[in-house]
Each structure stands twice: as C-alpha cells, then as structure tokens.
C-alpha cells in the first residue's frame, strides 16, 4: 500500500493583492490546489460499494460474452419478408446455460429461450406470443429484420474496454457492471478520514450538561454532530475531534492529537479575525493559513489551512453558513482528497414560489424545498443561526451575483442536498 505525498504548503495561497474572490474563482483555485491524499487497497466487490476506484477497471470479459436471445421464442436465419411465413422446427431447443450444439439449417427454426446462446444458423428470434404452432412447424407474419430480438456479443461492453474510470465512487449498479465483465475485486482508495472539530468556550457537547444547568451564554454544539453525520452519509470516515476551547494551547493540543488520526479536518467557528478566533491565530503562527473572502451569502471568510500537512477547512461558526460552506467547498475538495472526481451539482431550474430582491456582488444561497406543485419555496428567515431552517430545507436556491428581483413563477436554480452526494 502506498500513501501519496502530502499537499504543498502553498496549495491554498492566493496571489498577492487578491482579497475578495468570486465564487467560481474560489472553486477553480481550490480544485487546482488539491490532490488525492488517501492510500489504496484492493477489496472484493462485496465491500466496494461507496468506495472510490483507484485505477481504471478494465473488462476481462465481454458482456454479453456470446450472441443470445432477448426473448422466449423461436430462432432462425433472418430477415423475414412482409407477409405470412412457415418454418419447420428442428428437434431440440436452446436454453440459457444449455446451448444447442447443432446447426439450424436455412429455412428451419428452433425453440429458444431468453439468454440462450444463438445456435449456429440463427441470428433472429420471433416472440412466442407472435406465432402459431402445430408442434412440428411455426407460422407467423413478417416482416422481421435480421437480428431482431437478439443481443450481439459485447453489445453492452467489449473485453478490454474501460468499464469504469479511476475516481468513480461506486454505486450498487456499478458493482453489477464490474461483476458482469469478470471482475471480482477492485483497487480502491481507503476511505478518507475526516476529523470534525468545533471551537468556542460557549460551545457545549450535547448530552454533557442538562439544559437547566447550562450557563446563560452556553449553546449546544450543533455543527459537530451535523458535520459528522453528513460526512458519514457521504462515505467518509468521520472522526470526532470534540470541542476546542478558545485558547491557543487547548487548540494546539486538539490538532496535535488529531494529525495522525485524520487525513483532513473540518473545523467550525473561530476563523474570523476577532480576539477569540484562535483557529486563524494558531494556524497563522504555527501552521499554514489562507483566508479566502468569497463573494457568497451566507458564509463569512473561509479559512483554508494546513496543520503539519493535514488540510483544514476553517468553516464559519454559524450552523447555516458552516453547512453551506461545507456543501459548496469542502464537499468537492474532500472528494478529490479521497481520490474521487471534482463534482459540481447542477440542480435544476424550477419556478419560484417566492419573491426576493437581491443586491449585486454576491452569490446568494437560500434554504429551500420543492412544493407539491413543483415550485421551489424558501425559508421565511435568512438568519444564519436558524438551524430550524436548515432542518426544514431539502436543498438550496442559488442566485448568481447579479442584481435580481425574483417574482413568483420566475425560473431559479434549485440544488437538492442529495445532488452534493
Ligand atoms: P464564530 O465563527 O466562532 O465567531 O461563531 C459565530 C457564531 O456561531 C456564534 O454565535 C457562535 O456561538 C456560533 N457557533 C460557533 N460554533 C458553533 C457550533 N459548533 N454549534 C452551534 N453554533 C456555533
Ligand atoms: Mg467563536
């Protein structure tokens, strides 16, 4: 098993003087800065679903391996002209897994079942529902093209073809494809281990302090359980790194404990430039940090850093902004770190069920869901701390950075959360 090299120290650096970057440019830069960091292993197909292919999978056998019948019926040499025809039947039959070894003479037909290899002399099959028979011959009405109701050898895939390319995250259907072309194991990347860290003296892990005993300024940690759940759903190995206090030493201890256990870190809170924003302070002083001010709403600066070579996504503390930044930036980047392809959800354009005036300059993302009538509605409040709106929504409406007055019925782009998978 070989492990790829760590990321370059300057992989998140912006050119000097760049301060405020459009969303697409941020995406392009992020994409250009990262490369797979996960190691490879070989696993049997039964354990390959959800894993990312580390090498192209090449078909060891054609599918189908031989020409065969697509239906239950009678096989012969086609074509058949327009009008009624009669074929005498030969003795025997061809069934799936039990081929007919003889040759069917021109002008004769043979009983054939779905999946049976076409016997010599047969290239066309008529459906059993379309014929009449007296037991020794069949009659039906043409025309029928040569090759009708038959499958060609290799029509699905030929031997030696790339069945699936490296970088693909395997779906159950992919397992069917790999199995059908003779593969029983595949080289895949090991699941990316992604640590999740929350920051802030006010942040309390759920379950540790009862609501009635919480200090007035304390809040329950919403980001960490959310991100752990989301990462696991995406197929990463989610590693709980707990809550770091608002202190350099406390945070350093957390990050040092994490760095051999994870391949990347999602950290929320503490990345602005306030007095208590220790993530920025520590990474700037002792690691590597680049702060990207991206023209999107919600989402304060996104801090991209490295701690001893481990990439850190410094997300905003507000749960809505943390979630949106995770979907937009961390999701595609983590997939690439894991060995997969950079993926951009396209979503679909649907009529708005809402009205909104939007200023130019920033891309806006609104928590949204589809109505039963096929329109998209948005959550009543755009407040970035409204966790209930995240829970209510099933996706985001994305409005580009131009000025816009959306009226009910106007087309808008809806990105379902499932499209970020
Ligand atoms: P910060 O980015 O640290 O300035 O935090 C911004 C806001 O998000 C503050 O109101 C924090 O209390 C809140 N916040 C930070 N971390 C979390 C968390 N893990 N769960 C819920 N809210 C948080
Ligand atoms: Mg804070």
Coordinates of C-alpha atoms and ligand atoms in Angstrom, one line a residue:
X1 CA 0.0 0.0 0.0
X2 CA 1.4 3.4 -0.9
X3 CA 0.4 6.7 0.5
X4 CA 0.6 9.8 -1.8
X5 CA 2.7 12.8 -0.7
X6 CA 1.2 15.5 1.5
X7 CA -0.2 18.7 0.0
X8 CA 2.2 21.5 -0.8
X9 CA 2.4 24.2 1.8
X10 CA 1.2 26.9 -0.6
X11 CA -1.7 24.9 -2.0
X12 CA -4.3 27.4 -0.7
X13 CA -2.3 30.6 -1.3
X14 CA -4.0 33.4 -3.2
X15 CA -1.9 35.7 -5.4
X16 CA -0.7 38.8 -3.6
X17 CA -3.3 41.6 -3.6
X18 CA -6.2 39.2 -4.1
X19 CA -8.7 39.9 -1.4
X20 CA -12.3 39.3 -2.4
X21 CA -12.9 36.5 -4.8
X22 CA -15.9 35.4 -6.8
X23 CA -17.4 32.0 -6.0
X24 CA -16.4 30.4 -9.3
X25 CA -12.8 31.6 -9.0
X26 CA -12.7 30.2 -5.4
X27 CA -13.9 26.9 -6.7
X28 CA -11.3 26.8 -9.5
X29 CA -8.5 27.7 -7.2
X30 CA -9.5 25.1 -4.6
X31 CA -9.7 22.5 -7.3
X32 CA -6.3 23.4 -8.6
X33 CA -4.6 23.3 -5.1
X34 CA -5.5 19.8 -4.0
X35 CA -4.8 16.2 -5.0
X36 CA -5.6 12.8 -3.6
X37 CA -4.1 12.0 -0.2
X38 CA -5.7 8.7 0.6
X39 CA -3.9 5.4 0.2
X40 CA -5.0 2.4 -1.9
X41 CA -6.1 -1.1 -1.2
X42 CA -7.8 -4.0 -3.0
X43 CA -11.2 -5.1 -1.9
X44 CA -13.7 -7.7 -3.1
X45 CA -16.8 -6.4 -4.9
X46 CA -19.0 -7.2 -1.9
X47 CA -17.2 -4.5 0.0
X48 CA -16.7 -2.0 -2.8
X49 CA -19.9 0.0 -2.8
X50 CA -19.3 3.6 -1.8
X51 CA -15.6 3.3 -2.3
X52 CA -13.6 5.3 -4.9
X53 CA -11.8 3.5 -7.8
X54 CA -8.1 4.0 -7.6
X55 CA -7.5 2.6 -11.1
X56 CA -9.5 2.2 -14.3
X57 CA -11.5 -1.1 -14.2
X58 CA -10.9 -3.0 -17.4
X59 CA -13.4 -5.6 -18.6
X60 CA -11.9 -9.1 -18.5
X61 CA -14.8 -10.5 -20.5
X62 CA -17.4 -9.1 -22.9
X63 CA -21.0 -8.6 -21.9
X64 CA -22.8 -10.5 -23.2
X65 CA -20.0 -12.9 -23.9
X66 CA -21.9 -14.5 -26.8
X67 CA -24.8 -13.6 -29.0
X68 CA -28.0 -14.7 -27.3
X69 CA -31.8 -14.4 -27.4
X70 CA -33.5 -11.4 -25.7
X71 CA -36.9 -13.2 -25.6
X72 CA -38.6 -16.6 -25.3
X73 CA -39.5 -17.6 -28.9
X74 CA -38.1 -19.3 -32.0
X75 CA -34.8 -18.7 -33.7
X76 CA -33.8 -18.9 -37.4
X77 CA -31.8 -17.0 -40.0
X78 CA -33.4 -13.6 -40.8
X79 CA -34.6 -11.4 -42.3
X80 CA -38.3 -12.4 -42.9
X81 CA -40.2 -10.5 -45.7
X82 CA -43.6 -8.9 -45.3
X83 CA -46.4 -11.4 -45.1
X84 CA -47.1 -14.9 -43.7
X85 CA -44.2 -17.4 -43.4
X86 CA -43.9 -21.0 -42.1
X87 CA -40.7 -22.6 -40.7
X88 CA -40.3 -26.3 -39.9
X89 CA -38.9 -26.9 -36.4
X90 CA -35.7 -28.8 -35.7
X91 CA -35.5 -31.3 -32.8
X92 CA -34.2 -29.9 -29.5
X93 CA -34.0 -26.4 -28.0
X94 CA -31.6 -23.7 -26.9
X95 CA -31.9 -22.6 -23.2
X96 CA -29.8 -20.2 -21.0
X97 CA -26.8 -22.2 -19.8
X98 CA -27.8 -25.2 -22.0
X99 CA -26.8 -24.4 -25.6
X100 CA -27.9 -26.2 -28.7
X101 CA -24.8 -27.8 -30.2
X102 CA -26.0 -28.5 -33.8
X103 CA -26.6 -26.2 -36.7
X104 CA -30.1 -24.9 -37.7
X105 CA -30.5 -25.3 -41.4
X106 CA -31.6 -22.3 -43.5
X107 CA -35.4 -22.1 -43.7
X108 CA -35.8 -24.0 -40.3
X109 CA -36.4 -22.7 -36.8
X110 CA -35.6 -23.9 -33.3
X111 CA -37.2 -23.3 -29.9
X112 CA -35.1 -20.8 -28.0
X113 CA -35.4 -19.2 -24.5
X114 CA -34.2 -15.9 -23.1
X115 CA -30.5 -15.8 -22.5
X116 CA -29.7 -18.9 -24.6
X117 CA -26.7 -18.6 -27.0
X118 CA -27.9 -18.3 -30.6
X119 CA -27.2 -21.7 -32.2
X120 CA -25.2 -21.8 -35.5
X121 CA -27.5 -20.8 -38.3
X122 CA -29.6 -18.5 -36.0
X123 CA -29.4 -14.7 -35.9
X124 CA -33.1 -13.7 -35.4
X125 CA -35.8 -14.6 -33.0
X126 CA -39.6 -14.3 -33.2
X127 CA -41.5 -13.9 -29.9
X128 CA -43.5 -16.9 -28.8
X129 CA -46.6 -14.7 -28.5
X130 CA -46.4 -13.9 -32.2
X131 CA -46.5 -17.4 -33.6
X132 CA -48.9 -20.3 -34.2
X133 CA -47.6 -23.9 -34.0
X134 CA -48.7 -27.4 -34.6
X135 CA -45.7 -28.9 -32.8
X136 CA -43.7 -29.6 -35.9
X137 CA -43.6 -26.1 -37.5
X138 CA -44.4 -22.5 -36.7
X139 CA -46.2 -19.8 -38.7
X140 CA -46.2 -16.0 -38.2
X141 CA -46.4 -12.8 -40.1
X142 CA -43.4 -10.9 -41.3
X143 CA -41.6 -8.6 -41.7
X144 CA -38.8 -9.2 -39.2
X145 CA -35.4 -7.6 -39.5
X146 CA -32.3 -9.8 -39.3
X147 CA -31.0 -9.7 -35.7
X148 CA -34.5 -8.9 -34.2
X149 CA -34.9 -9.9 -30.6
X150 CA -31.2 -11.0 -30.4
X151 CA -28.4 -9.5 -28.4
X152 CA -25.0 -9.1 -30.0
X153 CA -21.8 -10.3 -28.3
X154 CA -20.2 -7.4 -26.5
X155 CA -23.1 -5.0 -27.2
X156 CA -23.0 -3.8 -23.6
X157 CA -19.2 -3.9 -23.2
X158 CA -16.3 -5.5 -25.1
X159 CA -13.4 -7.2 -23.5
X160 CA -10.6 -4.8 -22.7
X161 CA -12.8 -1.7 -22.5
X162 CA -12.6 0.6 -19.5
X163 CA -15.7 -0.4 -17.6
X164 CA -15.4 2.4 -15.0
X165 CA -12.7 5.0 -14.8
X166 CA -10.5 5.8 -11.8
X167 CA -12.1 8.4 -9.5
X168 CA -15.6 7.0 -9.6
X169 CA -17.4 6.4 -6.3
X170 CA -19.0 3.0 -6.8
X171 CA -22.8 2.7 -6.7
X172 CA -24.6 -0.6 -6.4
X173 CA -25.3 -0.6 -10.2
X174 CA -21.6 -0.3 -10.8
X175 CA -21.0 -3.5 -8.8
X176 CA -23.3 -5.2 -11.3
X177 CA -21.3 -3.9 -14.2
X178 CA -17.9 -4.9 -12.7
X179 CA -19.3 -8.4 -11.9
X180 CA -20.7 -8.9 -15.4
X181 CA -17.4 -8.2 -17.1
X182 CA -15.5 -10.7 -14.9
X183 CA -14.1 -8.6 -12.1
X184 CA -14.3 -9.9 -8.6
X185 CA -12.1 -7.3 -6.8
X186 CA -11.1 -3.7 -7.4
X187 CA -8.4 -1.3 -6.3
X188 CA -10.0 1.5 -4.3
X189 CA -8.8 4.3 -2.1
X190 CA -9.1 3.8 1.6
X191 CA -11.9 6.0 3.0
X192 CA -10.7 9.5 3.7
X193 CA -10.6 10.0 7.5
X194 CA -12.1 13.4 8.1
X195 CA -11.9 14.9 11.6
X196 CA -14.6 17.3 12.8
X197 CA -13.8 19.9 15.4
X198 CA -15.9 22.6 17.0
X199 CA -14.4 25.8 18.5
X200 CA -15.6 28.1 21.2
X201 CA -15.8 28.4 25.0
X202 CA -19.6 28.8 24.7
X203 CA -20.0 25.5 22.8
X204 CA -21.1 22.5 24.8
X205 CA -21.3 18.9 23.5
X206 CA -24.9 17.7 23.6
X207 CA -25.5 15.2 26.4
X208 CA -22.8 16.6 28.7
X209 CA -24.8 19.3 30.5
X210 CA -28.6 19.3 31.0
X211 CA -30.5 22.3 29.6
X212 CA -31.4 23.6 33.0
X213 CA -27.8 23.6 34.2
X214 CA -26.3 25.3 31.1
X215 CA -24.7 28.7 31.7
X216 CA -26.7 31.6 30.1
X217 CA -24.1 32.2 27.4
X218 CA -23.6 28.5 26.6
X219 CA -25.0 26.9 23.5
X220 CA -25.2 23.3 22.4
X221 CA -22.8 22.2 19.7
X222 CA -24.9 21.8 16.6
X223 CA -22.2 21.8 14.0
X224 CA -20.1 18.8 15.0
X225 CA -23.0 16.3 15.1
X226 CA -24.3 17.7 11.9
X227 CA -21.0 17.5 10.0
X228 CA -20.1 14.1 11.5
X229 CA -23.5 12.8 10.2
X230 CA -23.1 14.4 6.8
X231 CA -19.6 13.1 6.3
X232 CA -20.6 9.6 7.2
X233 CA -23.5 9.8 4.8
X234 CA -21.1 10.8 2.0
X235 CA -18.9 7.8 2.7
X236 CA -16.0 9.3 4.5
X237 CA -14.7 8.0 7.8
X238 CA -15.9 10.7 10.2
X239 CA -13.7 11.2 13.2
X240 CA -15.0 13.2 16.2
X241 CA -12.3 15.6 17.4
X242 CA -14.5 17.2 20.1
X243 CA -14.7 20.9 21.1
X244 CA -11.6 23.0 21.4
X245 CA -11.6 25.8 23.9
X246 CA -10.9 29.4 22.9
X247 CA -7.2 29.2 23.7
X248 CA -4.1 28.6 21.6
X249 CA -2.8 25.8 23.9
X250 CA -6.1 24.0 24.0
X251 CA -6.5 24.1 20.3
X252 CA -2.9 23.1 19.6
X253 CA -3.4 20.0 21.8
X254 CA -6.6 19.1 19.9
X255 CA -4.9 19.5 16.5
X256 CA -1.7 17.6 17.5
X257 CA -3.8 14.7 18.8
X258 CA -5.7 14.6 15.5
X259 CA -3.0 14.9 13.0
X260 CA -2.1 11.2 12.8
X261 CA -5.7 10.0 13.0
X262 CA -7.2 12.0 10.1
X263 CA -6.4 13.0 6.5
X264 CA -8.4 16.3 6.6
X265 CA -10.2 18.4 9.2
X266 CA -13.5 20.3 9.1
X267 CA -13.3 22.9 11.9
X268 CA -16.2 25.3 12.6
X269 CA -16.0 28.6 14.5
X270 CA -13.1 30.7 15.4
X271 CA -11.9 31.7 11.9
X272 CA -12.7 35.3 11.8
X273 CA -10.3 38.0 13.0
X274 CA -11.8 38.6 16.4
X275 CA -9.9 38.3 19.7
X276 CA -11.2 34.8 20.3
X277 CA -10.7 33.5 16.8
X278 CA -7.9 31.1 17.7
X279 CA -8.1 28.8 14.7
X280 CA -6.9 31.6 12.5
X281 CA -4.3 32.8 15.1
X282 CA -2.8 29.3 15.6
X283 CA -2.6 28.3 12.0
X284 CA -1.2 31.6 11.0
X285 CA 1.5 31.4 13.7
X286 CA 2.4 27.7 13.6
X287 CA 0.9 26.2 10.5
X288 CA -0.3 27.5 7.2
X289 CA -3.4 29.6 6.7
X290 CA -5.0 31.4 3.9
X291 CA -8.2 33.3 4.4
X292 CA -10.5 33.4 1.4
X293 CA -13.1 36.1 1.4
X294 CA -15.6 34.6 -1.1
X295 CA -18.4 36.6 -2.6
X296 CA -21.2 34.4 -1.2
X297 CA -24.0 34.7 1.3
X298 CA -24.2 33.1 3.8
X299 CA -20.5 32.4 4.6
X300 CA -18.1 34.7 6.2
X301 CA -14.4 34.1 5.3
X302 CA -13.4 30.5 4.6
X303 CA -10.1 29.7 6.2
X304 CA -8.0 27.1 4.3
X305 CA -5.1 25.8 6.2
X306 CA -2.6 23.1 6.9
X307 CA -1.5 21.6 10.2
X308 CA 1.6 19.5 9.7
X309 CA 0.4 18.8 6.2
X310 CA -3.2 18.0 7.1
X311 CA -5.6 20.2 5.3
X312 CA -8.1 22.1 7.5
X313 CA -11.3 23.7 6.3
X314 CA -12.0 26.5 8.7
X315 CA -15.8 27.0 8.5
X316 CA -17.9 29.8 9.9
X317 CA -19.4 29.1 13.3
X318 CA -22.9 29.8 12.3
X319 CA -24.6 26.5 11.6
X320 CA -26.2 27.6 8.3
X321 CA -23.0 29.1 7.0
X322 CA -21.0 26.1 8.2
X323 CA -23.3 23.8 6.3
X324 CA -23.5 25.8 3.1
X325 CA -19.7 26.2 3.0
X326 CA -19.3 22.5 3.6
X327 CA -21.5 21.7 0.7
X328 CA -20.1 24.2 -1.7
X329 CA -16.4 24.0 -0.9
X330 CA -15.5 21.2 1.5
X331 CA -17.6 18.6 -0.3
X332 CA -15.9 18.6 -3.7
X333 CA -12.5 19.2 -2.2
X334 CA -12.8 16.2 0.2
X335 CA -13.9 14.1 -2.7
X336 CA -10.7 14.9 -4.6
X337 CA -8.6 14.4 -1.5
X338 CA -10.3 11.0 -1.2
X339 CA -9.3 10.2 -4.8
X340 CA -12.5 11.0 -6.5
X341 CA -13.6 13.4 -9.2
X342 CA -14.4 17.1 -8.6
X343 CA -18.2 17.3 -8.7
X344 CA -20.4 20.2 -9.3
X345 CA -24.1 19.8 -8.6
X346 CA -26.1 21.1 -11.5
X347 CA -29.5 21.0 -9.8
X348 CA -32.5 22.1 -11.9
X349 CA -34.3 25.2 -12.9
X350 CA -37.8 25.5 -11.5
X351 CA -40.4 28.3 -11.0
X352 CA -40.0 30.3 -7.8
X353 CA -42.8 30.2 -5.2
X354 CA -41.4 33.4 -3.6
X355 CA -40.4 37.0 -4.2
X356 CA -37.0 38.4 -3.4
X357 CA -34.9 41.4 -4.2
X358 CA -31.2 40.8 -4.3
X359 CA -28.3 43.2 -4.5
X360 CA -25.4 42.6 -6.9
X361 CA -22.0 41.4 -5.8
X362 CA -22.5 38.1 -4.1
X363 CA -23.9 34.7 -4.9
X364 CA -26.8 34.0 -2.5
X365 CA -27.9 30.6 -1.3
X366 CA -31.3 30.3 0.2
X367 CA -32.6 27.3 2.2
X368 CA -35.3 25.9 0.0
X369 CA -37.6 23.0 -0.8
X370 CA -40.0 21.9 -3.5
X371 CA -43.7 22.4 -3.1
X372 CA -46.1 19.7 -4.1
X373 CA -47.0 21.9 -7.2
X374 CA -43.4 21.7 -8.4
X375 CA -42.3 25.2 -7.4
X376 CA -39.5 26.0 -5.0
X377 CA -40.2 27.8 -1.8
X378 CA -37.6 29.4 0.5
X379 CA -37.4 29.5 4.3
X380 CA -39.0 32.6 5.8
X381 CA -35.8 33.8 7.5
X382 CA -32.4 34.2 6.1
X383 CA -30.8 34.4 9.5
X384 CA -27.6 32.4 9.6
X385 CA -28.2 30.9 13.0
X386 CA -31.6 29.5 12.2
X387 CA -31.0 25.8 12.5
X388 CA -34.7 25.1 12.1
X389 CA -34.5 26.4 8.5
X390 CA -31.7 24.0 7.7
X391 CA -33.8 21.2 9.0
X392 CA -36.9 22.4 7.1
X393 CA -35.0 22.6 3.8
X394 CA -34.1 19.9 1.3
X395 CA -31.8 22.0 -0.8
X396 CA -30.6 25.5 -1.8
X397 CA -31.8 28.0 -4.2
X398 CA -28.7 29.6 -5.8
X399 CA -29.0 33.1 -7.2
X400 CA -25.9 34.4 -9.1
X401 CA -24.0 37.5 -8.2
X402 CA -26.0 39.9 -10.4
X403 CA -28.8 42.2 -9.2
X404 CA -32.1 40.4 -9.3
X405 CA -35.8 40.8 -8.5
X406 CA -37.2 37.3 -8.3
X407 CA -41.0 37.2 -8.6
X408 CA -43.3 34.2 -8.2
X409 CA -43.1 32.0 -11.3
X410 CA -39.7 33.2 -12.3
X411 CA -37.1 30.4 -13.0
X412 CA -34.5 29.9 -10.3
X413 CA -31.8 27.2 -9.8
X414 CA -32.6 24.6 -7.1
X415 CA -29.7 22.4 -5.8
X416 CA -31.1 19.5 -3.8
X417 CA -28.8 18.5 -0.9
X418 CA -28.8 15.0 -2.4
X419 CA -27.0 16.4 -5.5
X420 CA -24.0 17.1 -3.3
X421 CA -23.6 13.4 -2.6
Ligands
LIG1 P1 -17.6 32.3 15.4 O1 -17.4 31.9 14.0 O2 -16.7 31.5 16.4 O3 -17.5 33.8 15.6 O4 -19.1 31.9 15.7 C1 -20.2 32.5 15.1 C2 -21.5 32.1 15.7 O5 -21.7 30.7 15.6 C3 -21.5 32.4 17.2 O6 -22.8 32.8 17.5 C4 -21.2 31.0 17.8 O7 -21.7 30.9 19.1 C5 -21.9 30.1 16.8 N1 -21.3 28.8 16.8 C6 -20.0 28.6 16.8 N2 -19.7 27.2 16.8 C7 -20.9 26.6 16.9 C8 -21.3 25.3 17.0 N3 -20.5 24.3 17.0 N4 -22.7 25.0 17.1 C9 -23.6 26.0 17.1 N5 -23.2 27.3 17.0 C10 -21.9 27.6 16.9
LIG2 MG1 -16.1 31.7 18.5

